[in-house]
Amino acid sequence: MSDPTPAAHPSNNNENAINGPQRFIYNQADMEHFRHSSARKELLSFVSTMGRGLTITTKQPLPHGGYHPHSPLENLTPALASLHGSLSCISSTWMDPNHDGIPPDHKVKARFGNPAFRTWHERLVERSYGIVRCLMDCHVKYSSSDMTEEMTRTEILKECSEQGYRAASSESPSVWQQQKTTSTKSSNEEDIITELRAYLHDAFGHPIRIDYGTGHESSFIVFLLSLCKIGCYHWGGTNNQDSNGGDNTNKSNPPPEVIGLASLSLFHAYLNVTRGLQRDYMLEPAGSHGVWGLDDYHCVPFYLGACQMMAREQCQQQNQQPKKKTNDAQEGGEKSPDDNDTEDEAENRMPDNPYLPETTSPVTDQSAPISTHNDNHDHWTPSVIHDRPVLEAHRPTYLYLSCIHFIQQIKPNVPFFESSPMLNDISHLGNWSKVSTGLLRLYEGEVINKMPVVQHFLFGKLFSATWSPSRKTPLEAPKRTFINGPMGEECIAPWAYGDQSGRGGGVDAGASVGRRPAPSSHLGGMPPTRAPWAK
């Protein structure tokens, strides 16, 4: 058996630069290359860092797990604030008929898949260039320290968010639509925009199948990973120099807490869009396991939400430490935290990760109850999802509670243990650390290790494939759903209407020109089948 480790082929990257991101996974051989690729490692590491970055206690732990709905731009950079503004515009106006939105077609009678989603996706393709171009312009504009000194960070983030909103709106969609073709640098920028647009197009569902699943969610994560690689998680040059003026940080490798806090805010905005699509356009769950899966549509938001809960409890414990130290001092002395390091804590330390520093804080055990009274003090175990008052009051802030609430919203009048047995079982775990660890393993095992999901991944220069695909020409998805002819008639089974000989098995010639053949009697087609209990 040959070595499954992929070999680099520079021609692939050159081809991608010309044609844009392409599929590279078509069969099990390609899948084996992906399993050992740097792209898979980067994706999993980035997802891990988004969550673990919330729990690293290098600074004072933040209340609310690092996110507050009234100040969502607080932990973003100019580029990410622009993206947040674009997502806010998409979620609030693109489906609202009062704001030139695209409402669902209520005349269509289908369990899943409202065809109005295709029109919505066409708008996404049309305006994606302006959305991506705007965020990159914001990143370049505020990369100099002179610009950041003239305005406060809050003012910069607000302005970038407003620009991102306008880039996605119908008010002035042409502001960022003109492509730059004047220099090699501009050409490279256009290549990056083309790649980022491809990831963004796949992040909200498939326009032909009218479905959404964890593969589309992963495309959005690849989009964020690509932004991270080009430095959009940094405040321009302000974060890249240490106190001595030297280069201290690689632009493609920001601190994990920066990745965690920014990604948490962006996922709140992203879910506002996808939930509207899933609810209003009735997107079919792509590859859903039904009640035997975690959720019909998502996986990573549950992981991020569990890590946010861990960060919340770390803040609680940090606030209680001064009281404990005071009591210890009164009893005759204090103990250093390093003296209490145990083998269990060493085992709980986070694994090696290219996006994390070599030394990280151990994952804190959150099992000890804390007796306090409000949001930042009440001790919430995973079973808090069954407390409806807490769920209603705090879902705008906590991502995990928001995910649970949405499930209950789209599946009303169904007991939670029946509609979501896996999440119900998770609620019986003792602490959020176990929940987050298990959900990360679930994402690895059930998403990026599954060929039906990752076979649709696109690879370019930022998220690159280092192997030659099994197919020389890309395999294109069908452009139309299963219909008989140009008039849009429904599909008819070959044996449904027979020929006139009475033998059955034929199809009326009208089907070949797009006309639905008239039902024939049982003499000219397959005899009707009666149910065993029919009289």
mmCIF file of C-alpha atoms in Angstrom, residues 291-292 294 382-383 385-386 400 416-417 420-430 435:
data_model
loop_
_atom_site.group_PDB
_atom_site.id
_atom_site.type_symbol
_atom_site.label_atom_id
_atom_site.label_comp_id
_atom_site.label_asym_id
_atom_site.label_seq_id
_atom_site.Cartn_x
_atom_site.Cartn_y
_atom_site.Cartn_z
ATOM 1 C CA VAL A 291 -32.870 12.246 16.256
ATOM 2 C CA TRP A 292 -29.662 10.214 16.277
ATOM 3 C CA LEU A 294 -26.603 16.274 17.558
ATOM 4 C CA PRO A 382 -25.339 21.540 31.409
ATOM 5 C CA SER A 383 -28.797 20.721 32.764
ATOM 6 C CA ILE A 385 -31.018 24.011 29.254
ATOM 7 C CA HIS A 386 -34.160 22.578 30.883
ATOM 8 C CA TYR A 400 -25.347 27.301 23.724
ATOM 9 C CA PHE A 416 -36.928 17.754 24.130
ATOM 10 C CA PHE A 417 -35.801 14.228 25.002
ATOM 11 C CA SER A 420 -32.959 15.920 20.578
ATOM 12 C CA PRO A 421 -32.010 12.807 22.574
ATOM 13 C CA MET A 422 -28.259 13.394 22.164
ATOM 14 C CA LEU A 423 -28.425 16.944 23.499
ATOM 15 C CA ASN A 424 -30.681 15.691 26.265
ATOM 16 C CA ASP A 425 -28.085 13.086 27.228
ATOM 17 C CA ILE A 426 -25.342 15.733 27.131
ATOM 18 C CA SER A 427 -27.323 17.826 29.601
ATOM 19 C CA HIS A 428 -26.725 15.140 32.242
ATOM 20 C CA LEU A 429 -22.935 15.560 32.160
ATOM 21 C CA GLY A 430 -21.378 17.047 35.255
ATOM 22 C CA VAL A 435 -19.299 18.826 27.056
#
